[in-house]
């Protein structure tokens, strides 16, 4: 079974020292992704039911837009965190992943274009 959407968002943003604002942002991003999942279900249903091309493409565009906005929100959140905390790593904790630097965040951002 796949991980819950919230866990994926928390992993993407980082989970140590989360404050109320960060948790609220994670919830907003997870909600965007859940809406996209629902919209994708509508696309699949439209295709399976033989809906006209206009309906399928319109619904597919909504999914694409929702995913783009979620991706931008994740990168924006990570960028704010990275700039607020200029440390390039998690402090050398064993097994801790390095935080993304500005160049990596830029590459991620451009990968959505």
PDB file of C-alpha atoms in Angstrom:
ATOM      1  CA  UNK A   1       0.000   0.000   0.000  1.00  0.00           C
ATOM      2  CA  UNK A   2       1.277   3.488  -0.796  1.00  0.00           C
ATOM      3  CA  UNK A   3       2.164   6.070   1.825  1.00  0.00           C
ATOM      4  CA  UNK A   4      -0.505   8.616   2.748  1.00  0.00           C
ATOM      5  CA  UNK A   5      -0.279  11.912   0.867  1.00  0.00           C
ATOM      6  CA  UNK A   6       0.525  13.785   4.093  1.00  0.00           C
ATOM      7  CA  UNK A   7       3.565  11.565   4.706  1.00  0.00           C
ATOM      8  CA  UNK A   8       4.876  12.221   1.196  1.00  0.00           C
ATOM      9  CA  UNK A   9       4.501  15.971   1.664  1.00  0.00           C
ATOM     10  CA  UNK A  10       6.163  15.876   5.078  1.00  0.00           C
ATOM     11  CA  UNK A  11       9.048  13.855   3.590  1.00  0.00           C
ATOM     12  CA  UNK A  12       9.375  16.342   0.730  1.00  0.00           C
ATOM     13  CA  UNK A  13       9.446  19.347   3.061  1.00  0.00           C
ATOM     14  CA  UNK A  14      11.209  17.767   6.033  1.00  0.00           C
ATOM     15  CA  UNK A  15       9.749  16.757   9.364  1.00  0.00           C
ATOM     16  CA  UNK A  16      12.073  17.969  12.127  1.00  0.00           C
ATOM     17  CA  UNK A  17      11.043  20.930  14.251  1.00  0.00           C
ATOM     18  CA  UNK A  18       7.737  21.502  12.499  1.00  0.00           C
ATOM     19  CA  UNK A  19       5.829  24.490  13.783  1.00  0.00           C
ATOM     20  CA  UNK A  20       2.148  25.348  13.403  1.00  0.00           C
ATOM     21  CA  UNK A  21       2.690  27.407  10.239  1.00  0.00           C
ATOM     22  CA  UNK A  22       4.632  24.650   8.569  1.00  0.00           C
ATOM     23  CA  UNK A  23       2.059  22.050   9.529  1.00  0.00           C
ATOM     24  CA  UNK A  24      -0.684  24.266   8.117  1.00  0.00           C
ATOM     25  CA  UNK A  25       1.275  24.571   4.848  1.00  0.00           C
ATOM     26  CA  UNK A  26       1.685  20.791   4.702  1.00  0.00           C
ATOM     27  CA  UNK A  27      -2.065  20.367   5.166  1.00  0.00           C
ATOM     28  CA  UNK A  28      -2.779  22.862   2.372  1.00  0.00           C
ATOM     29  CA  UNK A  29      -0.416  21.023   0.029  1.00  0.00           C
ATOM     30  CA  UNK A  30      -1.879  17.639   0.957  1.00  0.00           C
ATOM     31  CA  UNK A  31      -5.369  19.012   0.305  1.00  0.00           C
ATOM     32  CA  UNK A  32      -4.262  20.221  -3.150  1.00  0.00           C
ATOM     33  CA  UNK A  33      -2.926  16.756  -3.925  1.00  0.00           C
ATOM     34  CA  UNK A  34      -6.112  15.097  -2.699  1.00  0.00           C
ATOM     35  CA  UNK A  35      -8.161  17.375  -4.966  1.00  0.00           C
ATOM     36  CA  UNK A  36      -5.907  16.414  -7.870  1.00  0.00           C
ATOM     37  CA  UNK A  37      -6.449  12.749  -7.036  1.00  0.00           C
ATOM     38  CA  UNK A  38     -10.213  13.300  -7.155  1.00  0.00           C
ATOM     39  CA  UNK A  39      -9.922  15.185 -10.430  1.00  0.00           C
ATOM     40  CA  UNK A  40      -7.841  12.357 -11.897  1.00  0.00           C
ATOM     41  CA  UNK A  41     -10.585   9.928 -10.896  1.00  0.00           C
ATOM     42  CA  UNK A  42     -13.024  12.103 -12.852  1.00  0.00           C
ATOM     43  CA  UNK A  43     -10.735  11.960 -15.912  1.00  0.00           C
ATOM     44  CA  UNK A  44     -10.537   8.173 -15.720  1.00  0.00           C
ATOM     45  CA  UNK A  45     -14.299   7.931 -15.312  1.00  0.00           C
ATOM     46  CA  UNK A  46     -14.835  10.224 -18.307  1.00  0.00           C
ATOM     47  CA  UNK A  47     -12.521   8.116 -20.486  1.00  0.00           C
ATOM     48  CA  UNK A  48     -14.103   4.843 -19.369  1.00  0.00           C
ATOM     49  CA  UNK A  49     -17.608   6.158 -20.006  1.00  0.00           C
ATOM     50  CA  UNK A  50     -16.706   7.400 -23.475  1.00  0.00           C
ATOM     51  CA  UNK A  51     -17.126  11.103 -22.694  1.00  0.00           C
ATOM     52  CA  UNK A  52     -16.412  13.569 -25.470  1.00  0.00           C
ATOM     53  CA  UNK A  53     -12.883  14.845 -26.037  1.00  0.00           C
ATOM     54  CA  UNK A  54     -13.643  18.338 -24.699  1.00  0.00           C
ATOM     55  CA  UNK A  55     -14.798  16.946 -21.339  1.00  0.00           C
ATOM     56  CA  UNK A  56     -11.761  14.665 -20.975  1.00  0.00           C
ATOM     57  CA  UNK A  57      -9.252  17.363 -21.927  1.00  0.00           C
ATOM     58  CA  UNK A  58     -10.889  19.960 -19.664  1.00  0.00           C
ATOM     59  CA  UNK A  59     -10.739  17.584 -16.695  1.00  0.00           C
ATOM     60  CA  UNK A  60      -7.187  16.566 -17.542  1.00  0.00           C
ATOM     61  CA  UNK A  61      -6.135  20.231 -17.640  1.00  0.00           C
ATOM     62  CA  UNK A  62      -7.615  20.682 -14.147  1.00  0.00           C
ATOM     63  CA  UNK A  63      -5.536  17.750 -12.853  1.00  0.00           C
ATOM     64  CA  UNK A  64      -2.388  19.099 -14.462  1.00  0.00           C
ATOM     65  CA  UNK A  65      -2.946  22.554 -13.008  1.00  0.00           C
ATOM     66  CA  UNK A  66      -3.634  21.167  -9.529  1.00  0.00           C
ATOM     67  CA  UNK A  67      -0.443  19.109  -9.605  1.00  0.00           C
ATOM     68  CA  UNK A  68       1.587  22.074 -10.840  1.00  0.00           C
ATOM     69  CA  UNK A  69       0.269  24.279  -8.031  1.00  0.00           C
ATOM     70  CA  UNK A  70       1.053  21.587  -5.454  1.00  0.00           C
ATOM     71  CA  UNK A  71       4.580  21.194  -6.825  1.00  0.00           C
ATOM     72  CA  UNK A  72       5.183  24.941  -6.745  1.00  0.00           C
ATOM     73  CA  UNK A  73       3.844  25.112  -3.187  1.00  0.00           C
ATOM     74  CA  UNK A  74       6.199  22.321  -2.061  1.00  0.00           C
ATOM     75  CA  UNK A  75       9.219  23.986  -3.635  1.00  0.00           C
ATOM     76  CA  UNK A  76       8.206  27.417  -2.336  1.00  0.00           C
ATOM     77  CA  UNK A  77       7.898  26.042   1.177  1.00  0.00           C
ATOM     78  CA  UNK A  78      11.278  24.323   0.938  1.00  0.00           C
ATOM     79  CA  UNK A  79      12.869  27.463  -0.463  1.00  0.00           C
ATOM     80  CA  UNK A  80      11.518  29.598   2.393  1.00  0.00           C
ATOM     81  CA  UNK A  81      12.814  27.061   4.902  1.00  0.00           C
ATOM     82  CA  UNK A  82      16.183  26.796   3.191  1.00  0.00           C
ATOM     83  CA  UNK A  83      16.667  30.560   3.070  1.00  0.00           C
ATOM     84  CA  UNK A  84      15.547  30.979   6.676  1.00  0.00           C
ATOM     85  CA  UNK A  85      18.014  28.329   7.808  1.00  0.00           C
ATOM     86  CA  UNK A  86      21.269  28.863   5.921  1.00  0.00           C
ATOM     87  CA  UNK A  87      22.726  25.591   7.123  1.00  0.00           C
ATOM     88  CA  UNK A  88      23.266  23.242   4.186  1.00  0.00           C
ATOM     89  CA  UNK A  89      22.729  20.111   6.260  1.00  0.00           C
ATOM     90  CA  UNK A  90      20.678  18.856   9.175  1.00  0.00           C
ATOM     91  CA  UNK A  91      23.590  19.337  11.542  1.00  0.00           C
ATOM     92  CA  UNK A  92      25.362  16.090  10.892  1.00  0.00           C
ATOM     93  CA  UNK A  93      22.793  13.855  12.529  1.00  0.00           C
ATOM     94  CA  UNK A  94      23.387  10.192  11.622  1.00  0.00           C
ATOM     95  CA  UNK A  95      21.197   9.106   8.711  1.00  0.00           C
ATOM     96  CA  UNK A  96      19.830  12.616   8.169  1.00  0.00           C
ATOM     97  CA  UNK A  97      19.433  13.802   4.600  1.00  0.00           C
ATOM     98  CA  UNK A  98      21.048  17.059   3.562  1.00  0.00           C
ATOM     99  CA  UNK A  99      18.671  19.959   3.028  1.00  0.00           C
ATOM    100  CA  UNK A 100      18.362  21.082  -0.566  1.00  0.00           C
ATOM    101  CA  UNK A 101      20.489  24.065  -1.513  1.00  0.00           C
ATOM    102  CA  UNK A 102      19.221  26.956  -3.619  1.00  0.00           C
ATOM    103  CA  UNK A 103      20.601  25.455  -6.853  1.00  0.00           C
ATOM    104  CA  UNK A 104      18.825  22.155  -6.223  1.00  0.00           C
ATOM    105  CA  UNK A 105      15.587  23.975  -5.427  1.00  0.00           C
ATOM    106  CA  UNK A 106      15.955  25.944  -8.655  1.00  0.00           C
ATOM    107  CA  UNK A 107      16.398  22.695 -10.631  1.00  0.00           C
ATOM    108  CA  UNK A 108      13.311  21.237  -8.945  1.00  0.00           C
ATOM    109  CA  UNK A 109      11.328  24.377  -9.694  1.00  0.00           C
ATOM    110  CA  UNK A 110      12.349  24.355 -13.356  1.00  0.00           C
ATOM    111  CA  UNK A 111      11.527  20.657 -13.663  1.00  0.00           C
ATOM    112  CA  UNK A 112       7.870  21.626 -13.209  1.00  0.00           C
ATOM    113  CA  UNK A 113       7.976  23.956 -16.222  1.00  0.00           C
TER     114      UNK A 113
END
